[in-house]
mmCIF file of C-alpha atoms and ligand atoms in Angstrom:
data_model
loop_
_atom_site.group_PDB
_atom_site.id
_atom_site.type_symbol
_atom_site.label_atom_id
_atom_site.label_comp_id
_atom_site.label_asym_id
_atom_site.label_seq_id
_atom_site.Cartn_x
_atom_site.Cartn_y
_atom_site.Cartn_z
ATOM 1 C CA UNK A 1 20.717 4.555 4.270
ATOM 2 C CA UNK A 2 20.050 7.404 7.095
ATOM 3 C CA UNK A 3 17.059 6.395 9.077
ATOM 4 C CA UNK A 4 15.082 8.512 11.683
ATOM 5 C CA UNK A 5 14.050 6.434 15.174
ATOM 6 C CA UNK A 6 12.813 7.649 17.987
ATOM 7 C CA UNK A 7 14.549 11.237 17.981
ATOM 8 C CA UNK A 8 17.510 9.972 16.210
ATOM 9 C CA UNK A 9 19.319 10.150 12.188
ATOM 10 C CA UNK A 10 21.071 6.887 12.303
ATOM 11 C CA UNK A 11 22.964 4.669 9.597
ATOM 12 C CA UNK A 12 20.493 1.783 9.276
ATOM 13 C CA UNK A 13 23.121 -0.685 10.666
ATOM 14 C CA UNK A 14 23.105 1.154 13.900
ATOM 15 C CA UNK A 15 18.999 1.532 14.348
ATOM 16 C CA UNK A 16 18.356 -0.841 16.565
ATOM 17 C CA UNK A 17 15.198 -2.242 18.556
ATOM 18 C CA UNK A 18 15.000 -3.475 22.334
ATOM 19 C CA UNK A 19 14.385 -7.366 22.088
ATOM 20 C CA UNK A 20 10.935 -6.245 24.213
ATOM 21 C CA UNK A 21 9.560 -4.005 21.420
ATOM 22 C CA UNK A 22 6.134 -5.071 21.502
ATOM 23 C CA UNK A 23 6.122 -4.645 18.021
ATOM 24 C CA UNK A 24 8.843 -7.185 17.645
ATOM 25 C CA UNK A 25 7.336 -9.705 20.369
ATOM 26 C CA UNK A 26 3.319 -9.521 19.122
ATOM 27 C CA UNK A 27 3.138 -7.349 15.886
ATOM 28 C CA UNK A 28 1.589 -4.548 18.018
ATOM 29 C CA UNK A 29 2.223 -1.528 15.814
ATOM 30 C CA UNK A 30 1.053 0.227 12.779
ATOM 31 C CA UNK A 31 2.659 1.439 9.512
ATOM 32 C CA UNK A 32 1.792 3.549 6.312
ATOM 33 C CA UNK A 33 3.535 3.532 3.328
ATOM 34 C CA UNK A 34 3.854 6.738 0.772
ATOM 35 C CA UNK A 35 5.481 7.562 -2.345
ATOM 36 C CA UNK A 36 8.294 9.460 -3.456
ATOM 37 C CA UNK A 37 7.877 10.960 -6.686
ATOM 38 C CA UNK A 38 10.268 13.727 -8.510
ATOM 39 C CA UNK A 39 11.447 14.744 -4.701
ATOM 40 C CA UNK A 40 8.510 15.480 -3.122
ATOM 41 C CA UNK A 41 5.332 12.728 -1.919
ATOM 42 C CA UNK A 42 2.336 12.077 -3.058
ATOM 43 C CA UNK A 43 -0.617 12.410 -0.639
ATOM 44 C CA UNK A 44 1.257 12.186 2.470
ATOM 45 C CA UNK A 45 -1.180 14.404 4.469
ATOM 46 C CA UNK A 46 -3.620 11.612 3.365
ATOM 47 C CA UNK A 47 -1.441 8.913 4.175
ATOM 48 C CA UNK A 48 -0.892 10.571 7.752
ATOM 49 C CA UNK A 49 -4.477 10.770 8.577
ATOM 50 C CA UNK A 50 -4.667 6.881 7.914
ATOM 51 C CA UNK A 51 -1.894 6.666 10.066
ATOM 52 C CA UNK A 52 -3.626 8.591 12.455
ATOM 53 C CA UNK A 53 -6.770 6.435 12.391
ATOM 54 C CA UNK A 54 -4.822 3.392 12.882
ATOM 55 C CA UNK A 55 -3.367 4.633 15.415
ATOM 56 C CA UNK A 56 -5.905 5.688 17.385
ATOM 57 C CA UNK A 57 -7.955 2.128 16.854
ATOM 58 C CA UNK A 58 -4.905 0.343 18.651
ATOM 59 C CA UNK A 59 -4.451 3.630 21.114
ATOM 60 C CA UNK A 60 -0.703 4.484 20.168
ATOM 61 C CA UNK A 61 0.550 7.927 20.183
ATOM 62 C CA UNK A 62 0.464 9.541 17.250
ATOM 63 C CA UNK A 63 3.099 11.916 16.417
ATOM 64 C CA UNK A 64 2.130 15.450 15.383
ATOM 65 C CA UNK A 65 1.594 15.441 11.561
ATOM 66 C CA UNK A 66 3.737 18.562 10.713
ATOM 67 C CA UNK A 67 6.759 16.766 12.445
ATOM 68 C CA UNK A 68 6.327 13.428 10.412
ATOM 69 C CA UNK A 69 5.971 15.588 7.616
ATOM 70 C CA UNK A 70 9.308 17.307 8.132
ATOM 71 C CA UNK A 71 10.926 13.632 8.978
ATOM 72 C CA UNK A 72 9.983 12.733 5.566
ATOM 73 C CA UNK A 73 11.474 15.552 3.569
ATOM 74 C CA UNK A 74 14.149 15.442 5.492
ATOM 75 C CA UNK A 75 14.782 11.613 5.166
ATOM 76 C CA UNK A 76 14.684 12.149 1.403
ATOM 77 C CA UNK A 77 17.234 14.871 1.555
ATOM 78 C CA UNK A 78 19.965 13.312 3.498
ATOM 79 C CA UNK A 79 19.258 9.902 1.103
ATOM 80 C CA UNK A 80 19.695 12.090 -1.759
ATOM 81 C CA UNK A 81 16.252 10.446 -3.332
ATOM 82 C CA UNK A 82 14.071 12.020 -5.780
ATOM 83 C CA UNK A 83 12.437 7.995 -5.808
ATOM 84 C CA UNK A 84 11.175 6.099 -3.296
ATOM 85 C CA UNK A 85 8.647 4.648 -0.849
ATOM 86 C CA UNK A 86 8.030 6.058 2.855
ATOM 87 C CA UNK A 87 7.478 4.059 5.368
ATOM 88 C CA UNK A 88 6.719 4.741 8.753
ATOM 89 C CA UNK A 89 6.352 2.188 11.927
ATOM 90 C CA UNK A 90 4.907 3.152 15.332
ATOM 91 C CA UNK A 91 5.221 0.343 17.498
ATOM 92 C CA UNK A 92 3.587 0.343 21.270
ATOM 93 C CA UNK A 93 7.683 -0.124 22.677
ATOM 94 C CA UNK A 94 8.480 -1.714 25.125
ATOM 95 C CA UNK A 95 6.281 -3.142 28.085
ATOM 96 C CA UNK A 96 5.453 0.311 29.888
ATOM 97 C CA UNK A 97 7.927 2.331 28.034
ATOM 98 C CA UNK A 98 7.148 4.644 25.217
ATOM 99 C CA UNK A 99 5.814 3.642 21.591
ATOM 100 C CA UNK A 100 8.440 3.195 19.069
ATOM 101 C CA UNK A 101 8.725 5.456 16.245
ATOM 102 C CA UNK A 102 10.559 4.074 13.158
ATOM 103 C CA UNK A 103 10.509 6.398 9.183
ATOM 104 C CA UNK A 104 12.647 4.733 6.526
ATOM 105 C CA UNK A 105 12.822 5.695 3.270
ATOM 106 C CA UNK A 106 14.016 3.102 0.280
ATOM 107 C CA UNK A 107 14.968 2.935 -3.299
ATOM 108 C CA UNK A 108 12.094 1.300 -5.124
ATOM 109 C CA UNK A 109 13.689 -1.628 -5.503
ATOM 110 C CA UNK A 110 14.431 -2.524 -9.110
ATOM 111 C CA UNK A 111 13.036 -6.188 -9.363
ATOM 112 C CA UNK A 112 9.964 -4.915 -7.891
ATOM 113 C CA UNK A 113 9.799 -1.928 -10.341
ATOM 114 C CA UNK A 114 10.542 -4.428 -13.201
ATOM 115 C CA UNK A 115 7.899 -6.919 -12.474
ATOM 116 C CA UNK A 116 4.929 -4.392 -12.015
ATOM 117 C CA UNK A 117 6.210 -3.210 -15.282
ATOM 118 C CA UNK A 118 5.839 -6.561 -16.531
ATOM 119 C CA UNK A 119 2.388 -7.351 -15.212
ATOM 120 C CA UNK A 120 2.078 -10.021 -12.281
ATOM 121 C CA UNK A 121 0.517 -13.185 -11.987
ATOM 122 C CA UNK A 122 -1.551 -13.331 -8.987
ATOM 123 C CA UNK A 123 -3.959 -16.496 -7.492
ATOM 124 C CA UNK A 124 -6.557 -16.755 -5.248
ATOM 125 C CA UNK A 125 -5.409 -17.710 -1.628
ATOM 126 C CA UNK A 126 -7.680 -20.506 0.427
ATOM 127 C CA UNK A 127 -6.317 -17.759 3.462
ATOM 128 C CA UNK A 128 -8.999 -15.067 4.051
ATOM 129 C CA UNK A 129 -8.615 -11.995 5.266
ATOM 130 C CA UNK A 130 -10.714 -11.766 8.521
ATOM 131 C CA UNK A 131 -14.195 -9.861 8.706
ATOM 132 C CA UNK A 132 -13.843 -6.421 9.332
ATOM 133 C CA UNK A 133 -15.828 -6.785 12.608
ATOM 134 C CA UNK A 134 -12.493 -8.416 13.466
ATOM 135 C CA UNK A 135 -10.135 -6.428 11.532
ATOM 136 C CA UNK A 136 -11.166 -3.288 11.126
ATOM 137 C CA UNK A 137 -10.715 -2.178 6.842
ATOM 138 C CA UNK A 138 -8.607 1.027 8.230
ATOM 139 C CA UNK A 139 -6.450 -0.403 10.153
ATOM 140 C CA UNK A 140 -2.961 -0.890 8.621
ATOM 141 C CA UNK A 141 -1.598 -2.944 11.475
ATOM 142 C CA UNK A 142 1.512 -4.981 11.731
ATOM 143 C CA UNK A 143 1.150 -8.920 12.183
ATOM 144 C CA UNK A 144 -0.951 -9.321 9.471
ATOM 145 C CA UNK A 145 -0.606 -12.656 9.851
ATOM 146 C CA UNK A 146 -3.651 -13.775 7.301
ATOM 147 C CA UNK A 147 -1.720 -11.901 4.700
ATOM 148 C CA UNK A 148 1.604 -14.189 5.883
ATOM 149 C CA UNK A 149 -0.152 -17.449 5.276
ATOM 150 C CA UNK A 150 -1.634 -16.181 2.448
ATOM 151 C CA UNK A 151 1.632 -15.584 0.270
ATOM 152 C CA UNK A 152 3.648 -18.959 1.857
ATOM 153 C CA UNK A 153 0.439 -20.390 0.334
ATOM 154 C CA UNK A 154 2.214 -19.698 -3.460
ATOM 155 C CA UNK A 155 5.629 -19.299 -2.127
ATOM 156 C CA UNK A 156 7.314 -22.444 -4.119
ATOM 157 C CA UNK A 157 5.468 -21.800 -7.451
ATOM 158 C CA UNK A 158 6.873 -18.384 -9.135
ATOM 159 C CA UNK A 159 3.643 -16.222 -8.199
ATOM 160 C CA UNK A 160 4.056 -12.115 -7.894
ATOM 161 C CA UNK A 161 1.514 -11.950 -5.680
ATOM 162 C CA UNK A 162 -2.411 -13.606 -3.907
ATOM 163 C CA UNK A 163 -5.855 -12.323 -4.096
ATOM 164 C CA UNK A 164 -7.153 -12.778 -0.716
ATOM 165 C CA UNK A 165 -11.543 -13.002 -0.758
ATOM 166 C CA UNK A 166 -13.419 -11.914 2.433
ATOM 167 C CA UNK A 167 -14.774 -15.098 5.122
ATOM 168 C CA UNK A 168 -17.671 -14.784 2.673
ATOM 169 C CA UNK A 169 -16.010 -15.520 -0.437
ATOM 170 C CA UNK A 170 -15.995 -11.862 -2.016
ATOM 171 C CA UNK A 171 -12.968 -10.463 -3.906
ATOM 172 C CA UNK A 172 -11.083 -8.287 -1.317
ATOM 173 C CA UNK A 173 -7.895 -7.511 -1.794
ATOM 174 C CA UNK A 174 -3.754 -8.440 -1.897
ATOM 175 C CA UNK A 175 -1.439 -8.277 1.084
ATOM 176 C CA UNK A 176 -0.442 -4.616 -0.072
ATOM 177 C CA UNK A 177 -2.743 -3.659 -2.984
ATOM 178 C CA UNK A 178 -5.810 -2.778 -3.917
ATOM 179 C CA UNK A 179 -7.505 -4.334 -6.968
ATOM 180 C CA UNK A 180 -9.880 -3.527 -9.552
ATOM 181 C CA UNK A 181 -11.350 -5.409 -12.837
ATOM 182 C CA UNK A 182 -13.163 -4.240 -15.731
ATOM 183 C CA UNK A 183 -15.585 -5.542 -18.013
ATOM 184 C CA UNK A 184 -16.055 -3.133 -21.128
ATOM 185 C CA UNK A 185 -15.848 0.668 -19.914
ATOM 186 C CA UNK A 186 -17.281 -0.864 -16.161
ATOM 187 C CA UNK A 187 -14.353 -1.099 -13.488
ATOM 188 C CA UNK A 188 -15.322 -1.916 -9.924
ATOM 189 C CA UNK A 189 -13.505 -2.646 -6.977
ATOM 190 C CA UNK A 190 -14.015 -4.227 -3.561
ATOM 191 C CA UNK A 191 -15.848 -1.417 -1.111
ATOM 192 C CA UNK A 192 -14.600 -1.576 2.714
ATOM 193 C CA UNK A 193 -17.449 -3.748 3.150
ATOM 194 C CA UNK A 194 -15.015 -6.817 2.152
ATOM 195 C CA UNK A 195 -12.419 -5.093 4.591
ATOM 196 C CA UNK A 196 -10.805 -3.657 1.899
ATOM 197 C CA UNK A 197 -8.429 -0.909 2.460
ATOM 198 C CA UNK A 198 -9.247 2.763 1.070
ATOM 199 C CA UNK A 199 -6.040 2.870 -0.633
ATOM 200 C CA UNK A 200 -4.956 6.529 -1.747
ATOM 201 C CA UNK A 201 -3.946 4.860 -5.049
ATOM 202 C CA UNK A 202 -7.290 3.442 -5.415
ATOM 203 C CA UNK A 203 -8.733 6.933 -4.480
ATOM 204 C CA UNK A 204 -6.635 8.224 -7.194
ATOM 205 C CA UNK A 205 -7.920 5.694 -9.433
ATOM 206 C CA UNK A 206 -11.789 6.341 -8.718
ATOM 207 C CA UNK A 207 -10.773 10.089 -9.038
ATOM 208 C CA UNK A 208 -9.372 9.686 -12.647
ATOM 209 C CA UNK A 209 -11.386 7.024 -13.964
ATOM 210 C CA UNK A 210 -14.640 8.685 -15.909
ATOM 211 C CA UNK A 211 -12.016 11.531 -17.521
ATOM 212 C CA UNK A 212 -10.476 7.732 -19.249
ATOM 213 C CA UNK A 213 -13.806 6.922 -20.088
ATOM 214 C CA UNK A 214 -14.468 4.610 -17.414
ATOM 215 C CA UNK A 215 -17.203 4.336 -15.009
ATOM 216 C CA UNK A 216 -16.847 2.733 -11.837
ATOM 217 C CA UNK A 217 -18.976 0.691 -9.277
ATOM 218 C CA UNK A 218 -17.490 0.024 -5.640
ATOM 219 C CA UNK A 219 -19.292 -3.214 -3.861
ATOM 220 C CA UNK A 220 -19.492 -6.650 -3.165
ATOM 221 C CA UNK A 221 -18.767 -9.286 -5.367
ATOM 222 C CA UNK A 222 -18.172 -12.978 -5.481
ATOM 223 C CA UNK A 223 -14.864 -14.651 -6.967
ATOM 224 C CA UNK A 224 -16.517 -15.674 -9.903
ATOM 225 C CA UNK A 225 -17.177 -12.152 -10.711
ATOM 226 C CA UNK A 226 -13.390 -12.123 -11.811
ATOM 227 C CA UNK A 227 -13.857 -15.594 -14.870
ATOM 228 C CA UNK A 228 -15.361 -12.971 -16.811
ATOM 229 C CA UNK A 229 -13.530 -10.122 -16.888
ATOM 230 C CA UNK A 230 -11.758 -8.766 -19.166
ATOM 231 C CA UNK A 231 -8.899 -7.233 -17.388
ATOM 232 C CA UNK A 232 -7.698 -7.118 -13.464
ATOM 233 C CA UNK A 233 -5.148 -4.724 -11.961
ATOM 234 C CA UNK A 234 -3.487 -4.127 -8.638
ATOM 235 C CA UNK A 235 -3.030 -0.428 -6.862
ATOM 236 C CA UNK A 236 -0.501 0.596 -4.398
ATOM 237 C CA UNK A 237 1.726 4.085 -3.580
ATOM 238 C CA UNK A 238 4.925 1.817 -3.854
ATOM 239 C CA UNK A 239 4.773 1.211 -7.894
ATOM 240 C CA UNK A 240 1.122 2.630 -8.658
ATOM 241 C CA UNK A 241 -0.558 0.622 -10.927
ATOM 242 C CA UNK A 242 0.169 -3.033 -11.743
ATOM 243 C CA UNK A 243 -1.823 -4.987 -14.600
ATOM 244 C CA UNK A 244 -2.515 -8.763 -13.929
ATOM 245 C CA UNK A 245 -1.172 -10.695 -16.804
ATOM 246 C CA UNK A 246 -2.966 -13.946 -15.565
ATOM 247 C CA UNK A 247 -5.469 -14.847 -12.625
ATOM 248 C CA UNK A 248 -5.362 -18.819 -11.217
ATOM 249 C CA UNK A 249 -3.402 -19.927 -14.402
ATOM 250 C CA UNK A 250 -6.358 -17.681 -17.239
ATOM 251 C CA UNK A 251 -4.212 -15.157 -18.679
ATOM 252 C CA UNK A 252 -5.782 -11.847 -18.979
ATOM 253 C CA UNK A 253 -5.507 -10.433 -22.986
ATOM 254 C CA UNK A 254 -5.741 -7.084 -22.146
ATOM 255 C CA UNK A 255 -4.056 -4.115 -19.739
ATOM 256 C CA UNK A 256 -5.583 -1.323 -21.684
ATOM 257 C CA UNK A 257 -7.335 0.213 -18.977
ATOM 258 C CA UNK A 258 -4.262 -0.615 -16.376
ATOM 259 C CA UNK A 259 -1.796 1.478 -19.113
ATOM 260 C CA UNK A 260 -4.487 4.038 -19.762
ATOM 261 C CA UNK A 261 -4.933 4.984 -15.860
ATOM 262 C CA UNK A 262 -1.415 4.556 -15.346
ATOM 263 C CA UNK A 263 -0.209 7.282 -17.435
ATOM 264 C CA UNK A 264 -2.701 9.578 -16.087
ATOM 265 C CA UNK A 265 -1.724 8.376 -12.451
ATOM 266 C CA UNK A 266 1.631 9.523 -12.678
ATOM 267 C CA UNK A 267 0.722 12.892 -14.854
ATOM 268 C CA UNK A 268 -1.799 13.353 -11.338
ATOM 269 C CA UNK A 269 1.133 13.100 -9.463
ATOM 270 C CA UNK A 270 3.785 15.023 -11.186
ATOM 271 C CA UNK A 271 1.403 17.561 -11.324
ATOM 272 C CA UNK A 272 0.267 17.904 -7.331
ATOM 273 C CA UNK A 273 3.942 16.956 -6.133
ATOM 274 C CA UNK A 274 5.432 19.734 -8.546
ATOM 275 C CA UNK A 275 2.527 22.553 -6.794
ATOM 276 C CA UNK A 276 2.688 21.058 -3.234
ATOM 277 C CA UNK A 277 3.689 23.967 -0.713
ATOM 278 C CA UNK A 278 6.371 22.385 1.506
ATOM 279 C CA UNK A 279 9.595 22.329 -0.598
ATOM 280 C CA UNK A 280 11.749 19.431 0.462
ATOM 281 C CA UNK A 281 14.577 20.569 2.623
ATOM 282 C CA UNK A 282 11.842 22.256 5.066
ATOM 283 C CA UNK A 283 13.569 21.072 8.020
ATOM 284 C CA UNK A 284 11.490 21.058 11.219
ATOM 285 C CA UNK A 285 12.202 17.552 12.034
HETATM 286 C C1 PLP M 301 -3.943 -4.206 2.800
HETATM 287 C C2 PLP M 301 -3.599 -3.094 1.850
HETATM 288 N N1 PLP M 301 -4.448 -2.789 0.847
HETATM 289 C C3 PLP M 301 -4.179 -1.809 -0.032
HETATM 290 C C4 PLP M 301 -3.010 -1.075 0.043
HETATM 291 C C5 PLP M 301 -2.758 0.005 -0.967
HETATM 292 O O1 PLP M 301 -2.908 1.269 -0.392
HETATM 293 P P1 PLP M 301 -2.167 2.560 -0.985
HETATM 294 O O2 PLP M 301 -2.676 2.753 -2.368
HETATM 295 O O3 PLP M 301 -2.579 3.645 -0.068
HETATM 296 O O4 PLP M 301 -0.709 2.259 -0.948
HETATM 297 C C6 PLP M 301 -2.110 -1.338 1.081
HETATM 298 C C7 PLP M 301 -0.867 -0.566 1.179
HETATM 299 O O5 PLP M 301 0.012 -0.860 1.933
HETATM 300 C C8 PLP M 301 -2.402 -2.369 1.999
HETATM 301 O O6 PLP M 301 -1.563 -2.663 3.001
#
């Protein structure tokens, strides 16, 4: 795997990081994650403004978007990928030196693929993610340390994945996903209230939902909003859309909405990677 850092197209074996990277020593940094799909990404001008805004909450340097945009195509074209996930690190460096600046680009990997195929089996974690007021919802940071404790919290017991709630006890998010429920033709979804994360699969989702039929209601919502629902699915860039084949041990009879959305996910982004302007091979990086 070729990886870009700092400048540099290295094998990954020889990208290495000072043992003073702040980003090592305190988790000072902040990532995004994006999708490769047919050879070109979905939303990464999106996913760059995030970036951007996370940045400038924890004052790093962000790189000029056309440049990251060039990284990325390139990254895909000396990996030979038409499939994969983006990610992108900028760490503050180290201790009065210059941020760090770290784009990888991986395989999906296929254990992953096959279990969001399959449908996970999520529970609740006693871990909470912290109030936003502390957190801030956009800010994709690195030591993420709630989200840590959260997953060793199921780690021995053959889980895909946690459901963290907010300090108050509403239905947030996962570690890496966004989630949504439905009862009838009524989805809804955790608002950044709960210090959710506007997720640009979820903003897909929101976007496709009422063509499927659905309508949708962002908010607030305790746990037990989740007993009663009929169905509960996950979003991310990395795999899309996962359904939730069980919830704290109650399995979940149906993924028909989850299946539905999917398939018009990926049409939505066959169809904008196959008209986006910058060809892959546009090499300014
Ligand atoms: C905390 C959190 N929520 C939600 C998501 C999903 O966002 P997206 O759909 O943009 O991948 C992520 C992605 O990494 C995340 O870290």
């Amino acid at each position: 795997v070729i990886v870009y850092l700092n400048g540099e197209w290295l094998d990954e074996a020889d990208a290495l990081i000072p043992i003073d990277d702040l980003g090592f020593l305190q988790g000072d940094g902040v990532f995004e994650t994006a999708r490769l799909h047919r050879g070109g990404y979905f939303r990464l001008p999106r996913h760059l403004e995030r970036l951007a805004e996370s940045a400038r909450m924890l004052r790093l340097p962000m790189p000029d978007a056309g440049h990251l945009g060039a990284v990325a195509a390139r990254l895909a074209t000396r990996n030979a990928l038409d499939e994969g996930s983006l990610r992108i690190t900028i760490t503050r460096g180290r201790p009065g030196g210059e941020a760090t600046l770290l784009a990888t680009l991986q395989p999906i990997a296929a254990e992953w693929q096959r279990r969001a195929e399959r449908g996970w089996r999520i529970v609740t974690a006693r871990t909470t993610r912290p109030a936003p007021r502390s957190i801030p919802a956009a800010l994709k940071s690195l030591g993420r340390v709630y989200s840590i404790l959260a997953r060793l919290e199921v780690r021995p017991h053959g889980t895909d994945d946690v459901l963290l709630l907010s300090e108050a006890g509403q239905i947030c998010e996962g570690p890496s996903w966004n989630v949504f429920w439905r009862r009838g033709s009524l989805l809804r979804t955790p608002s950044a209230h709960t210090g959710a994360l506007d997720g640009v699969t979820r903003a897909a989702v929101l976007e496709l939902a009422p063509a499927a039929g659905f309508s949708v209601e962002q908010g607030e919502w305790p746990r037990a909003q989740l007993d009663d629902a009929e169905e509960v699915f996950a979003t991310m860039s990395s795999v899309g859309i996962v359904p939730v084949r069980s919830l704290d041990g109650r399995n979940l009879a149906s993924d028909a909405a989850a299946r539905l959305l999917q398939a018009r996910y990926w049409e939505l982004v066959a169809r904008e990677v196959a008209a986006r302007t910058d060809p892959p091979g546009t090499d300014r990086a």
